[in-house]
């Protein structure tokens, strides 16, 4: 698949793309799940990245307890996890991510936030650390969709909000399930390896371009945007 020309919109994931928050999320998840008497490793939560909180809880509870908790119970458990996350130190901005959004905005590309998160504490930081990048109406969060990643719905909603077709947009992701969602929505997908997940997993998920760092992607962007095809 070719990098879209002209590029009209970039659908950008939040955790692990804009903020270095996954190491904190994985710790918060492990603490909550272990606190319910379910043995788990922190590493496994990197593999669930992109899914909504309730979907992650359903997966684990079905596996460990044989059935999904009620919607109310899943919501209660997710709030415990979100509370642990909020207690931790504020995550840093991913190095290179502000340069990435600046390069996109500078080229007139509309930036749309597409996240499986409902973490209010982090969503509020979007306006501080990425001021003027994402219009309030150009944000898709866990609260806007019925099916989270790897379902294409979050990215399809992002395309709708931007008013563009899949051929006019790219997705920027750091999680294999997010890449699967983006490809299912028909988008050219850039994967950036900001965590411990190996390159092969992004290739398997169908990423069109893979960068080892956000700085690397930001540096490559002007060339990608100006390619004359
Ligand atoms: Ca992510």
PDB file of C-alpha atoms and ligand atoms in Angstrom:
ATOM      1  CA  UNK A   1       0.000   0.000   0.000  1.00  0.00           C
ATOM      2  CA  UNK A   2       1.288   3.497  -0.868  1.00  0.00           C
ATOM      3  CA  UNK A   3       1.566   6.477   1.459  1.00  0.00           C
ATOM      4  CA  UNK A   4      -1.506   8.612   0.596  1.00  0.00           C
ATOM      5  CA  UNK A   5      -1.041  11.685  -1.629  1.00  0.00           C
ATOM      6  CA  UNK A   6      -2.267  14.199  -0.864  1.00  0.00           C
ATOM      7  CA  UNK A   7      -2.548  13.208   2.782  1.00  0.00           C
ATOM      8  CA  UNK A   8      -5.633  14.810   4.341  1.00  0.00           C
ATOM      9  CA  UNK A   9      -5.862  13.287   7.813  1.00  0.00           C
ATOM     10  CA  UNK A  10      -3.769  11.416  10.357  1.00  0.00           C
ATOM     11  CA  UNK A  11      -5.613   9.235  12.858  1.00  0.00           C
ATOM     12  CA  UNK A  12      -3.351   9.118  15.875  1.00  0.00           C
ATOM     13  CA  UNK A  13      -3.440   6.728  18.830  1.00  0.00           C
ATOM     14  CA  UNK A  14      -2.638   8.124  22.302  1.00  0.00           C
ATOM     15  CA  UNK A  15      -1.025   5.665  24.744  1.00  0.00           C
ATOM     16  CA  UNK A  16       2.449   4.691  23.564  1.00  0.00           C
ATOM     17  CA  UNK A  17       2.218   7.148  20.633  1.00  0.00           C
ATOM     18  CA  UNK A  18       1.717  10.582  22.231  1.00  0.00           C
ATOM     19  CA  UNK A  19       2.512   9.643  25.842  1.00  0.00           C
ATOM     20  CA  UNK A  20       4.962   7.123  27.274  1.00  0.00           C
ATOM     21  CA  UNK A  21       2.146   5.705  29.369  1.00  0.00           C
ATOM     22  CA  UNK A  22       2.136   1.981  28.615  1.00  0.00           C
ATOM     23  CA  UNK A  23       4.628   1.045  31.318  1.00  0.00           C
ATOM     24  CA  UNK A  24       2.312   2.744  33.837  1.00  0.00           C
ATOM     25  CA  UNK A  25      -0.856   1.204  32.373  1.00  0.00           C
ATOM     26  CA  UNK A  26       0.665  -2.289  32.465  1.00  0.00           C
ATOM     27  CA  UNK A  27       1.647  -1.806  36.128  1.00  0.00           C
ATOM     28  CA  UNK A  28      -1.838  -0.532  37.018  1.00  0.00           C
ATOM     29  CA  UNK A  29      -3.441  -3.479  35.228  1.00  0.00           C
ATOM     30  CA  UNK A  30      -1.223  -6.004  36.973  1.00  0.00           C
ATOM     31  CA  UNK A  31      -1.973  -4.430  40.358  1.00  0.00           C
ATOM     32  CA  UNK A  32      -5.743  -4.469  39.822  1.00  0.00           C
ATOM     33  CA  UNK A  33      -5.942  -8.000  38.378  1.00  0.00           C
ATOM     34  CA  UNK A  34      -3.540  -9.491  40.956  1.00  0.00           C
ATOM     35  CA  UNK A  35      -5.584  -7.709  43.633  1.00  0.00           C
ATOM     36  CA  UNK A  36      -8.589  -9.769  42.524  1.00  0.00           C
ATOM     37  CA  UNK A  37      -6.614 -12.958  43.195  1.00  0.00           C
ATOM     38  CA  UNK A  38      -5.717 -13.625  39.549  1.00  0.00           C
ATOM     39  CA  UNK A  39      -2.011 -14.315  38.953  1.00  0.00           C
ATOM     40  CA  UNK A  40      -0.697 -12.311  35.983  1.00  0.00           C
ATOM     41  CA  UNK A  41       2.452 -10.785  34.558  1.00  0.00           C
ATOM     42  CA  UNK A  42       2.881  -7.161  33.615  1.00  0.00           C
ATOM     43  CA  UNK A  43       4.115  -8.187  30.152  1.00  0.00           C
ATOM     44  CA  UNK A  44       0.830  -9.786  29.115  1.00  0.00           C
ATOM     45  CA  UNK A  45      -0.906  -6.426  29.283  1.00  0.00           C
ATOM     46  CA  UNK A  46       1.262  -5.067  26.447  1.00  0.00           C
ATOM     47  CA  UNK A  47      -0.410  -7.656  24.226  1.00  0.00           C
ATOM     48  CA  UNK A  48      -3.899  -6.384  25.094  1.00  0.00           C
ATOM     49  CA  UNK A  49      -2.981  -2.779  24.309  1.00  0.00           C
ATOM     50  CA  UNK A  50      -5.630  -1.068  22.208  1.00  0.00           C
ATOM     51  CA  UNK A  51      -8.580  -2.975  23.669  1.00  0.00           C
ATOM     52  CA  UNK A  52     -10.956  -1.027  25.923  1.00  0.00           C
ATOM     53  CA  UNK A  53     -10.690  -1.596  29.670  1.00  0.00           C
ATOM     54  CA  UNK A  54     -13.956  -3.569  29.951  1.00  0.00           C
ATOM     55  CA  UNK A  55     -12.954  -5.764  26.954  1.00  0.00           C
ATOM     56  CA  UNK A  56      -9.616  -6.546  28.610  1.00  0.00           C
ATOM     57  CA  UNK A  57     -11.392  -7.436  31.872  1.00  0.00           C
ATOM     58  CA  UNK A  58     -13.863  -9.653  30.004  1.00  0.00           C
ATOM     59  CA  UNK A  59     -11.014 -11.521  28.273  1.00  0.00           C
ATOM     60  CA  UNK A  60      -9.181 -12.222  31.532  1.00  0.00           C
ATOM     61  CA  UNK A  61     -12.284 -13.079  33.576  1.00  0.00           C
ATOM     62  CA  UNK A  62     -13.590 -15.478  30.906  1.00  0.00           C
ATOM     63  CA  UNK A  63     -10.223 -17.214  30.851  1.00  0.00           C
ATOM     64  CA  UNK A  64      -9.697 -17.342  34.617  1.00  0.00           C
ATOM     65  CA  UNK A  65     -13.232 -17.546  35.978  1.00  0.00           C
ATOM     66  CA  UNK A  66     -15.058 -19.076  33.029  1.00  0.00           C
ATOM     67  CA  UNK A  67     -17.441 -16.147  32.592  1.00  0.00           C
ATOM     68  CA  UNK A  68     -17.452 -12.419  31.963  1.00  0.00           C
ATOM     69  CA  UNK A  69     -18.307 -10.145  34.883  1.00  0.00           C
ATOM     70  CA  UNK A  70     -21.489  -8.071  34.664  1.00  0.00           C
ATOM     71  CA  UNK A  71     -21.170  -4.678  32.957  1.00  0.00           C
ATOM     72  CA  UNK A  72     -21.414  -3.011  36.390  1.00  0.00           C
ATOM     73  CA  UNK A  73     -18.676  -5.205  37.839  1.00  0.00           C
ATOM     74  CA  UNK A  74     -16.418  -4.673  34.797  1.00  0.00           C
ATOM     75  CA  UNK A  75     -16.937  -0.920  35.191  1.00  0.00           C
ATOM     76  CA  UNK A  76     -16.065  -1.117  38.904  1.00  0.00           C
ATOM     77  CA  UNK A  77     -12.880  -3.097  38.155  1.00  0.00           C
ATOM     78  CA  UNK A  78     -11.864  -0.667  35.394  1.00  0.00           C
ATOM     79  CA  UNK A  79     -12.300   2.253  37.788  1.00  0.00           C
ATOM     80  CA  UNK A  80      -9.942   0.561  40.254  1.00  0.00           C
ATOM     81  CA  UNK A  81      -7.342   0.183  37.498  1.00  0.00           C
ATOM     82  CA  UNK A  82      -7.849   3.783  36.320  1.00  0.00           C
ATOM     83  CA  UNK A  83      -7.443   4.937  39.930  1.00  0.00           C
ATOM     84  CA  UNK A  84      -4.091   3.135  40.239  1.00  0.00           C
ATOM     85  CA  UNK A  85      -2.939   4.731  36.977  1.00  0.00           C
ATOM     86  CA  UNK A  86      -3.929   8.187  38.184  1.00  0.00           C
ATOM     87  CA  UNK A  87      -1.937   7.713  41.420  1.00  0.00           C
ATOM     88  CA  UNK A  88       1.277   7.161  39.453  1.00  0.00           C
ATOM     89  CA  UNK A  89       3.680   9.802  38.204  1.00  0.00           C
ATOM     90  CA  UNK A  90       2.484  11.648  35.097  1.00  0.00           C
ATOM     91  CA  UNK A  91       3.754   9.950  31.948  1.00  0.00           C
ATOM     92  CA  UNK A  92       6.268  11.776  29.745  1.00  0.00           C
ATOM     93  CA  UNK A  93       5.521  12.860  26.209  1.00  0.00           C
ATOM     94  CA  UNK A  94       7.022  10.349  23.749  1.00  0.00           C
ATOM     95  CA  UNK A  95      10.224  11.897  22.315  1.00  0.00           C
ATOM     96  CA  UNK A  96       9.555  12.969  18.732  1.00  0.00           C
ATOM     97  CA  UNK A  97       5.745  12.926  19.051  1.00  0.00           C
ATOM     98  CA  UNK A  98       5.387  16.723  19.190  1.00  0.00           C
ATOM     99  CA  UNK A  99       7.678  16.998  16.133  1.00  0.00           C
ATOM    100  CA  UNK A 100       5.474  14.424  14.401  1.00  0.00           C
ATOM    101  CA  UNK A 101       2.224  16.339  15.017  1.00  0.00           C
ATOM    102  CA  UNK A 102       3.933  19.631  14.132  1.00  0.00           C
ATOM    103  CA  UNK A 103       5.105  18.226  10.780  1.00  0.00           C
ATOM    104  CA  UNK A 104       1.593  16.956  10.025  1.00  0.00           C
ATOM    105  CA  UNK A 105      -0.140  20.195  11.033  1.00  0.00           C
ATOM    106  CA  UNK A 106       2.469  22.210   9.107  1.00  0.00           C
ATOM    107  CA  UNK A 107       1.525  20.290   5.972  1.00  0.00           C
ATOM    108  CA  UNK A 108      -2.179  21.008   6.539  1.00  0.00           C
ATOM    109  CA  UNK A 109      -2.953  17.466   7.662  1.00  0.00           C
ATOM    110  CA  UNK A 110      -5.924  17.204  10.037  1.00  0.00           C
ATOM    111  CA  UNK A 111      -5.026  15.289  13.203  1.00  0.00           C
ATOM    112  CA  UNK A 112      -7.691  13.086  14.806  1.00  0.00           C
ATOM    113  CA  UNK A 113      -7.134  11.361  18.159  1.00  0.00           C
ATOM    114  CA  UNK A 114      -8.284   7.721  18.169  1.00  0.00           C
ATOM    115  CA  UNK A 115      -7.809   5.970  21.498  1.00  0.00           C
ATOM    116  CA  UNK A 116      -9.254   2.962  23.311  1.00  0.00           C
ATOM    117  CA  UNK A 117      -8.697   4.871  26.527  1.00  0.00           C
ATOM    118  CA  UNK A 118     -11.260   6.559  28.733  1.00  0.00           C
ATOM    119  CA  UNK A 119      -8.573   7.827  31.122  1.00  0.00           C
ATOM    120  CA  UNK A 120      -9.671  11.407  31.808  1.00  0.00           C
ATOM    121  CA  UNK A 121      -6.383  12.392  33.459  1.00  0.00           C
ATOM    122  CA  UNK A 122      -4.475  11.708  30.236  1.00  0.00           C
ATOM    123  CA  UNK A 123      -7.101  13.017  27.829  1.00  0.00           C
ATOM    124  CA  UNK A 124      -6.879  16.370  29.642  1.00  0.00           C
ATOM    125  CA  UNK A 125      -3.142  16.518  28.986  1.00  0.00           C
ATOM    126  CA  UNK A 126      -3.763  16.454  25.238  1.00  0.00           C
ATOM    127  CA  UNK A 127      -4.665  20.145  25.421  1.00  0.00           C
ATOM    128  CA  UNK A 128      -1.502  21.006  27.345  1.00  0.00           C
ATOM    129  CA  UNK A 129       1.117  18.931  25.545  1.00  0.00           C
ATOM    130  CA  UNK A 130      -0.472  18.942  22.073  1.00  0.00           C
ATOM    131  CA  UNK A 131      -2.056  22.386  22.163  1.00  0.00           C
ATOM    132  CA  UNK A 132      -4.149  23.162  19.091  1.00  0.00           C
ATOM    133  CA  UNK A 133      -3.385  19.819  17.427  1.00  0.00           C
ATOM    134  CA  UNK A 134      -6.632  17.918  18.042  1.00  0.00           C
ATOM    135  CA  UNK A 135      -9.892  19.880  17.758  1.00  0.00           C
ATOM    136  CA  UNK A 136     -12.340  18.838  20.512  1.00  0.00           C
ATOM    137  CA  UNK A 137     -14.623  17.350  17.851  1.00  0.00           C
ATOM    138  CA  UNK A 138     -11.714  15.391  16.339  1.00  0.00           C
ATOM    139  CA  UNK A 139     -11.346  12.867  19.151  1.00  0.00           C
ATOM    140  CA  UNK A 140     -12.561   9.290  19.335  1.00  0.00           C
ATOM    141  CA  UNK A 141     -12.267   7.698  22.795  1.00  0.00           C
ATOM    142  CA  UNK A 142     -13.505   4.479  24.393  1.00  0.00           C
ATOM    143  CA  UNK A 143     -16.723   6.351  25.199  1.00  0.00           C
ATOM    144  CA  UNK A 144     -17.526   6.899  21.491  1.00  0.00           C
ATOM    145  CA  UNK A 145     -17.468   3.324  20.227  1.00  0.00           C
ATOM    146  CA  UNK A 146     -19.328   0.067  20.776  1.00  0.00           C
ATOM    147  CA  UNK A 147     -16.425  -2.121  19.699  1.00  0.00           C
ATOM    148  CA  UNK A 148     -12.835  -1.240  20.614  1.00  0.00           C
ATOM    149  CA  UNK A 149      -9.674  -2.190  18.726  1.00  0.00           C
ATOM    150  CA  UNK A 150      -8.935  -4.651  17.085  1.00  0.00           C
ATOM    151  CA  UNK A 151     -12.391  -3.918  15.629  1.00  0.00           C
ATOM    152  CA  UNK A 152     -12.125  -1.234  12.891  1.00  0.00           C
ATOM    153  CA  UNK A 153     -14.906   0.874  14.478  1.00  0.00           C
ATOM    154  CA  UNK A 154     -12.638   3.397  16.280  1.00  0.00           C
ATOM    155  CA  UNK A 155     -10.738   4.167  13.056  1.00  0.00           C
ATOM    156  CA  UNK A 156     -13.914   4.215  10.954  1.00  0.00           C
ATOM    157  CA  UNK A 157     -15.310   6.789  13.417  1.00  0.00           C
ATOM    158  CA  UNK A 158     -12.057   8.744  13.070  1.00  0.00           C
ATOM    159  CA  UNK A 159     -12.419   8.822   9.260  1.00  0.00           C
ATOM    160  CA  UNK A 160     -16.022  10.007   9.668  1.00  0.00           C
ATOM    161  CA  UNK A 161     -14.984  12.803  12.026  1.00  0.00           C
ATOM    162  CA  UNK A 162     -12.281  13.933   9.583  1.00  0.00           C
ATOM    163  CA  UNK A 163     -14.686  13.635   6.647  1.00  0.00           C
ATOM    164  CA  UNK A 164     -12.124  11.763   4.548  1.00  0.00           C
ATOM    165  CA  UNK A 165     -11.876   8.356   2.917  1.00  0.00           C
ATOM    166  CA  UNK A 166      -9.466   5.647   4.089  1.00  0.00           C
ATOM    167  CA  UNK A 167      -7.309   6.326   1.006  1.00  0.00           C
ATOM    168  CA  UNK A 168      -6.745   9.926   2.170  1.00  0.00           C
ATOM    169  CA  UNK A 169      -5.608   9.064   5.710  1.00  0.00           C
ATOM    170  CA  UNK A 170      -2.878   7.358   7.667  1.00  0.00           C
ATOM    171  CA  UNK A 171      -2.990   5.768  11.102  1.00  0.00           C
ATOM    172  CA  UNK A 172      -0.163   6.050  13.640  1.00  0.00           C
ATOM    173  CA  UNK A 173      -0.102   3.144  16.096  1.00  0.00           C
ATOM    174  CA  UNK A 174       2.230   1.416  18.548  1.00  0.00           C
ATOM    175  CA  UNK A 175       0.222  -1.757  19.263  1.00  0.00           C
ATOM    176  CA  UNK A 176      -0.365  -4.802  17.050  1.00  0.00           C
ATOM    177  CA  UNK A 177      -4.117  -4.870  17.864  1.00  0.00           C
ATOM    178  CA  UNK A 178      -4.289  -1.207  16.893  1.00  0.00           C
ATOM    179  CA  UNK A 179      -2.573  -1.974  13.586  1.00  0.00           C
ATOM    180  CA  UNK A 180      -5.109  -4.763  12.940  1.00  0.00           C
ATOM    181  CA  UNK A 181      -7.953  -2.295  13.609  1.00  0.00           C
ATOM    182  CA  UNK A 182      -6.434   0.335  11.298  1.00  0.00           C
ATOM    183  CA  UNK A 183      -5.844  -2.126   8.454  1.00  0.00           C
ATOM    184  CA  UNK A 184      -9.403  -3.462   8.818  1.00  0.00           C
ATOM    185  CA  UNK A 185     -10.572   0.150   8.383  1.00  0.00           C
ATOM    186  CA  UNK A 186      -8.570   0.262   5.119  1.00  0.00           C
ATOM    187  CA  UNK A 187      -5.917   2.778   6.209  1.00  0.00           C
ATOM    188  CA  UNK A 188      -2.212   3.063   5.428  1.00  0.00           C
ATOM    189  CA  UNK A 189      -0.741   2.247   8.839  1.00  0.00           C
ATOM    190  CA  UNK A 190       2.487   3.432  10.397  1.00  0.00           C
ATOM    191  CA  UNK A 191       3.660   1.392  13.393  1.00  0.00           C
ATOM    192  CA  UNK A 192       6.149   2.930  15.796  1.00  0.00           C
ATOM    193  CA  UNK A 193       7.972   0.595  18.189  1.00  0.00           C
ATOM    194  CA  UNK A 194       7.823   2.563  21.440  1.00  0.00           C
ATOM    195  CA  UNK A 195       7.525  -0.492  23.714  1.00  0.00           C
ATOM    196  CA  UNK A 196       8.869  -4.034  24.138  1.00  0.00           C
ATOM    197  CA  UNK A 197       6.820  -5.647  21.337  1.00  0.00           C
ATOM    198  CA  UNK A 198       9.049  -7.136  18.597  1.00  0.00           C
ATOM    199  CA  UNK A 199       9.011  -5.914  14.990  1.00  0.00           C
ATOM    200  CA  UNK A 200       7.706  -9.259  13.692  1.00  0.00           C
ATOM    201  CA  UNK A 201       4.413  -8.708  15.546  1.00  0.00           C
ATOM    202  CA  UNK A 202       3.823  -5.448  13.656  1.00  0.00           C
ATOM    203  CA  UNK A 203       4.693  -7.118  10.343  1.00  0.00           C
ATOM    204  CA  UNK A 204       2.239  -9.907  11.123  1.00  0.00           C
ATOM    205  CA  UNK A 205      -0.473  -7.363  12.021  1.00  0.00           C
ATOM    206  CA  UNK A 206      -0.020  -5.811   8.544  1.00  0.00           C
ATOM    207  CA  UNK A 207       1.736  -2.491   9.243  1.00  0.00           C
ATOM    208  CA  UNK A 208       2.679  -0.649   6.019  1.00  0.00           C
ATOM    209  CA  UNK A 209       5.671   1.164   7.533  1.00  0.00           C
ATOM    210  CA  UNK A 210       7.497   0.372  10.776  1.00  0.00           C
ATOM    211  CA  UNK A 211       9.760   2.803  12.644  1.00  0.00           C
ATOM    212  CA  UNK A 212      11.914   1.960  15.641  1.00  0.00           C
ATOM    213  CA  UNK A 213      11.277   5.338  17.251  1.00  0.00           C
ATOM    214  CA  UNK A 214       8.876   8.277  17.012  1.00  0.00           C
ATOM    215  CA  UNK A 215      11.860  10.534  16.367  1.00  0.00           C
ATOM    216  CA  UNK A 216      12.675   8.377  13.335  1.00  0.00           C
ATOM    217  CA  UNK A 217       9.125   8.718  12.022  1.00  0.00           C
ATOM    218  CA  UNK A 218       9.072  12.491  12.642  1.00  0.00           C
ATOM    219  CA  UNK A 219      12.319  12.865  10.694  1.00  0.00           C
ATOM    220  CA  UNK A 220      10.996  10.777   7.792  1.00  0.00           C
ATOM    221  CA  UNK A 221       7.657  12.625   7.611  1.00  0.00           C
ATOM    222  CA  UNK A 222       8.663  15.641   5.482  1.00  0.00           C
ATOM    223  CA  UNK A 223      10.018  13.258   2.832  1.00  0.00           C
ATOM    224  CA  UNK A 224       6.911  11.070   2.965  1.00  0.00           C
ATOM    225  CA  UNK A 225       4.589  14.083   2.717  1.00  0.00           C
ATOM    226  CA  UNK A 226       6.459  15.581  -0.228  1.00  0.00           C
ATOM    227  CA  UNK A 227       6.979  12.448  -2.280  1.00  0.00           C
ATOM    228  CA  UNK A 228       5.953  13.306  -5.803  1.00  0.00           C
ATOM    229  CA  UNK A 229       4.251  10.227  -7.192  1.00  0.00           C
TER     230      UNK A 229
HETATM  231 CA1  LIG B   1      -1.383   2.609  21.913  1.00  0.00          CA
END
